[in-house]
Amino acid sequence: MTRNFHRGRRLRRTSAMRDLVTETRLSARQLVAPLFVCEGQGIRDPIPSMPGQARLSPDVAAVEAAALAAVGIRAVLLFGVPSRKNPQGSGAWDPEGPVPQAVRLIKASAPEMSVWADVCLCEYTDHGHCGVLHEGDVDNDATLPLLAQAALTYARAGADVIAPSDMMDGRVAEIRAALNGAGFADRAIVSYAVKYASAFYGPFREAAGSMPQLGDRRGYQMDPPNVREALREALADVDEGADMVMVKPGLPYLDVIRAVREAVNVPVVAYQVSGEFAMMHAAAERGWLDLERAMVETVVALRRAGAGIVITYFAKPLAVVLSREASS
Ligand code: PBG
């Protein structure tokens, strides 16, 4: 006599059955690939703590974007790695800087690609902070017009999406007004609305050379224990005109992604950051976990938590795995 209790295993017996009952599907179309762009030509300078990632000169970034498009990825997020820095971070709005150059070349090599430009001063300031300093503190209101100027420079180069990651108050409104005033009402803003002061940005700061020379970012990035505050940040940015909001980092903040998803009616983006990527690689190198499975599992977790879009350094290898699965 077979006992009649709940038999969840019936729906897990075969791969076809598991596929039919999948609640969250991954698609390359919902991934954004970050690219680090440096000055020069023909450069692909590997980043040791981020296997597979490199600082690319604008021409090489354009080739890379075409390769990403070929595996089904629809968006890239550009970070600048300038060779010169100053207290104002004026390289951030240089129309001949690596990011505007890369935007123009990517628009030529991969015309369908949605090009997102990160807006922040930390890669361009000699002190490494995300805004200008006044008496040792980051001056919020003095930083706003500089961020708007950087956003305009990227919009003029052809960027589709402006992504401010500085965590200054009021920057979304400032950037929206600047874009509208210059005839770029059609360009979207994805705000890093909920960006925590996290240990997981370590490899990025090494890659972009943006480690603060003094102090840390806790005076402007969010405090990890807080989630109600995350909702205030997200709602304020939507109010100021953000078209999408981001939560960052990803995996340690799944509850925050869920809460933001329920609080706003714009797309929610999760950023699986450099430290999340690096630690999986480090463990896999030691044979302590299966990298491909960890990659799929963590990105699906971000989607399941409520992110419609995921920014991840795994974008390309993940897209390759997904297309292999689709054809098997
Ligand atoms: C710049 C910026 C950072 C990241 C994205 N934009 C670094 C920081 O705030 O220190 C982190 C991305 C990553 O770790 O992958 N403000």
XYZ file of N, CA and C in Angstrom, residues 16-115:
300
model
N 12.796 17.568 -17.940
C 11.658 18.200 -18.635
C 10.657 18.710 -17.615
N 10.363 17.905 -16.594
C 9.389 18.315 -15.586
C 9.901 19.513 -14.795
N 11.184 19.476 -14.416
C 11.755 20.613 -13.672
C 11.692 21.890 -14.498
N 11.939 21.758 -15.794
C 11.892 22.906 -16.686
C 10.489 23.496 -16.762
N 9.489 22.605 -16.808
C 8.098 23.072 -16.922
C 7.653 23.851 -15.695
N 8.128 23.468 -14.535
C 7.640 24.109 -13.312
C 8.579 25.217 -12.789
N 9.577 25.564 -13.586
C 10.509 26.635 -13.169
C 9.764 27.945 -12.958
N 9.970 28.572 -11.818
C 9.275 29.826 -11.512
C 10.063 31.044 -11.976
N 11.375 30.937 -12.018
C 12.217 32.079 -12.397
C 13.167 31.630 -13.496
N 13.069 32.254 -14.633
C 13.959 31.903 -15.737
C 15.008 32.974 -15.960
N 16.180 32.543 -16.346
C 17.241 33.498 -16.663
C 17.318 33.683 -18.161
N 17.594 34.924 -18.556
C 17.785 35.203 -19.967
C 18.933 36.192 -20.103
N 19.722 35.998 -21.134
C 20.816 36.944 -21.394
C 20.269 38.345 -21.590
N 19.010 38.434 -21.997
C 18.396 39.735 -22.282
C 18.182 40.585 -21.036
N 18.312 39.990 -19.868
C 18.123 40.755 -18.634
C 19.442 41.008 -17.909
N 20.546 40.778 -18.612
C 21.855 40.966 -17.991
C 22.530 42.222 -18.531
N 23.279 42.889 -17.664
C 24.079 44.044 -18.069
C 25.535 43.702 -17.762
N 26.402 43.894 -18.746
C 27.825 43.579 -18.574
C 28.617 44.854 -18.281
N 29.269 44.928 -17.110
C 30.120 46.096 -16.829
C 31.418 46.008 -17.635
N 31.901 47.160 -18.093
C 33.193 47.214 -18.794
C 34.023 48.362 -18.213
N 35.293 48.098 -17.974
C 36.221 49.140 -17.508
C 36.961 49.681 -18.726
N 36.865 51.003 -18.923
C 37.467 51.583 -20.123
C 38.618 52.512 -19.742
N 39.794 52.245 -20.317
C 40.973 53.070 -20.031
C 41.389 53.824 -21.291
N 42.366 54.680 -21.137
C 42.841 55.448 -22.292
C 43.757 54.587 -23.159
N 43.938 55.003 -24.399
C 44.882 54.315 -25.277
C 44.204 53.551 -26.393
N 44.982 52.651 -26.970
C 44.502 51.864 -28.107
C 45.025 50.453 -28.015
N 44.217 49.505 -28.388
C 44.657 48.111 -28.432
C 44.996 47.524 -27.066
N 44.411 48.104 -26.010
C 44.782 47.653 -24.659
C 43.731 46.709 -24.076
N 44.217 45.587 -23.547
C 43.399 44.671 -22.747
C 44.266 44.279 -21.562
N 44.076 44.993 -20.454
C 44.944 44.868 -19.298
C 44.183 44.105 -18.209
N 44.492 42.818 -18.021
C 43.695 41.971 -17.123
C 43.678 42.479 -15.680
N 42.546 42.299 -15.008
C 42.388 42.688 -13.604
C 42.526 41.414 -12.765
N 43.642 41.294 -12.015
C 43.950 40.016 -11.359
C 42.840 39.510 -10.421
N 42.190 40.413 -9.687
C 41.193 39.958 -8.720
C 39.838 39.671 -9.370
N 39.729 39.922 -10.688
C 38.465 39.689 -11.382
C 38.721 38.892 -12.662
N 38.914 37.559 -12.501
C 39.305 36.736 -13.650
C 38.360 36.923 -14.838
N 38.953 37.112 -16.012
C 38.164 37.303 -17.234
C 37.860 38.761 -17.522
N 38.045 39.652 -16.507
C 37.776 41.084 -16.713
C 39.096 41.806 -16.963
N 39.016 42.881 -17.741
C 40.220 43.637 -18.062
C 39.870 45.097 -18.261
N 40.883 45.966 -18.104
C 40.701 47.356 -18.509
C 40.897 47.388 -20.013
N 39.914 47.941 -20.714
C 39.931 47.921 -22.174
C 40.041 49.343 -22.696
N 40.851 49.547 -23.724
C 40.832 50.856 -24.379
C 39.529 50.951 -25.191
N 39.098 52.167 -25.551
C 37.793 52.312 -26.203
C 37.601 51.433 -27.441
N 38.656 51.292 -28.254
C 38.507 50.454 -29.459
C 38.280 48.987 -29.093
N 38.986 48.513 -28.061
C 38.826 47.114 -27.639
C 37.459 46.928 -26.955
N 37.009 47.957 -26.214
C 35.679 47.893 -25.594
C 34.602 47.746 -26.675
N 34.810 48.394 -27.807
C 33.831 48.306 -28.898
C 33.778 46.895 -29.471
N 34.955 46.252 -29.571
C 34.997 44.870 -30.061
C 34.318 43.953 -29.036
N 34.605 44.206 -27.757
C 34.010 43.396 -26.688
C 32.482 43.535 -26.687
N 31.987 44.757 -26.894
C 30.539 44.973 -26.908
C 29.886 44.179 -28.039
N 30.557 44.119 -29.176
C 30.006 43.346 -30.298
C 29.971 41.857 -29.935
N 31.007 41.381 -29.219
C 31.036 39.974 -28.795
C 29.916 39.696 -27.789
N 29.642 40.663 -26.917
C 28.556 40.498 -25.943
C 27.207 40.472 -26.674
N 27.042 41.335 -27.659
C 25.793 41.363 -28.434
C 25.586 40.018 -29.128
N 26.686 39.416 -29.588
C 26.583 38.144 -30.319
C 26.080 37.012 -29.433
N 26.264 37.117 -28.104
C 25.735 36.067 -27.221
C 24.410 36.496 -26.583
N 23.824 37.570 -27.075
C 22.462 37.926 -26.652
C 22.365 38.979 -25.567
N 23.476 39.600 -25.194
C 23.441 40.629 -24.143
C 23.065 41.966 -24.766
N 22.157 42.682 -24.085
C 21.589 43.896 -24.672
C 22.140 45.180 -24.083
N 22.929 45.086 -22.997
C 23.365 46.323 -22.338
C 24.760 46.184 -21.735
N 25.520 47.275 -21.807
C 26.816 47.354 -21.124
C 26.802 48.578 -20.206
N 27.550 48.480 -19.111
C 27.682 49.592 -18.164
C 29.149 50.000 -18.148
N 29.421 51.243 -18.524
C 30.822 51.677 -18.687
C 31.358 52.435 -17.477
N 32.567 52.056 -17.059
C 33.308 52.768 -16.009
C 34.594 53.298 -16.617
N 34.957 54.520 -16.295
C 36.189 55.096 -16.819
C 37.359 54.867 -15.878
N 38.512 54.566 -16.467
C 39.752 54.453 -15.708
C 40.727 55.456 -16.321
N 40.668 56.724 -15.860
C 41.494 57.759 -16.482
C 42.941 57.647 -16.016
N 43.880 58.215 -16.779
C 45.278 58.133 -16.355
C 45.653 59.330 -15.484
N 44.867 60.408 -15.554
C 45.153 61.587 -14.715
C 43.952 61.907 -13.840
N 44.228 62.343 -12.625
C 43.172 62.680 -11.669
C 43.454 64.053 -11.080
N 42.413 64.727 -10.580
C 42.601 66.002 -9.875
C 41.526 66.154 -8.805
N 41.609 67.192 -7.971
C 40.665 67.296 -6.835
C 39.205 67.422 -7.279
N 38.954 68.053 -8.431
C 37.581 68.241 -8.918
C 37.056 67.019 -9.671
N 37.959 66.153 -10.123
C 37.532 65.015 -10.936
C 37.068 65.448 -12.320
N 37.742 66.461 -12.873
C 37.236 67.055 -14.119
C 37.320 66.101 -15.313
N 38.107 65.041 -15.196
C 38.140 64.036 -16.270
C 36.775 63.411 -16.504
N 35.905 63.487 -15.497
C 34.580 62.855 -15.612
C 33.734 63.517 -16.693
N 34.029 64.780 -17.033
C 33.220 65.425 -18.086
C 34.069 65.836 -19.291
N 35.199 65.141 -19.464
C 36.029 65.389 -20.647
C 35.413 64.644 -21.843
N 34.973 65.370 -22.874
C 34.338 64.685 -24.011
C 35.281 63.743 -24.747
N 36.605 63.903 -24.520
C 37.566 62.983 -25.137
C 38.062 61.937 -24.146
N 37.429 61.848 -22.992
C 37.795 60.831 -21.999
C 37.442 59.441 -22.510
N 37.946 58.398 -21.801
C 37.731 57.029 -22.295
C 36.246 56.641 -22.421
N 35.404 57.126 -21.509
C 33.995 56.692 -21.562
C 33.262 57.282 -22.781
N 33.295 58.621 -22.998
C 32.620 59.132 -24.203
C 33.159 58.512 -25.487
N 34.477 58.295 -25.533
C 35.044 57.654 -26.732
C 34.473 56.261 -26.927
N 34.422 55.503 -25.824
C 33.907 54.133 -25.920
C 32.431 54.141 -26.317
N 31.661 55.086 -25.765
C 30.234 55.144 -26.119
C 30.101 55.306 -27.630
N 30.843 56.248 -28.199
C 30.736 56.497 -29.643
C 31.138 55.253 -30.443
N 32.208 54.582 -30.039
C 32.677 53.419 -30.802
C 31.732 52.228 -30.642
N 31.158 52.072 -29.432
C 30.221 50.952 -29.231
C 28.950 51.182 -30.052
N 28.519 52.436 -30.129
C 27.330 52.743 -30.942
C 27.564 52.377 -32.406
N 28.834 52.399 -32.835
C 29.147 52.021 -34.208
C 29.300 50.499 -34.348
N 29.932 49.851 -33.336
C 30.229 48.410 -33.484
C 29.054 47.531 -33.078
N 28.196 48.020 -32.198
C 27.055 47.228 -31.705
C 25.853 48.165 -31.575
N 25.276 48.564 -32.716
C 24.262 49.636 -32.713
C 23.019 49.331 -31.865
N 22.734 48.043 -31.656
C 21.541 47.685 -30.892
C 21.788 47.713 -29.386
N 23.045 47.801 -29.000
C 23.399 47.711 -27.583
C 22.910 48.945 -26.820
N 22.282 48.723 -25.674
C 21.923 49.826 -24.787
C 23.176 50.184 -23.988
N 23.635 51.412 -24.135
C 24.890 51.799 -23.486
C 24.596 52.607 -22.228
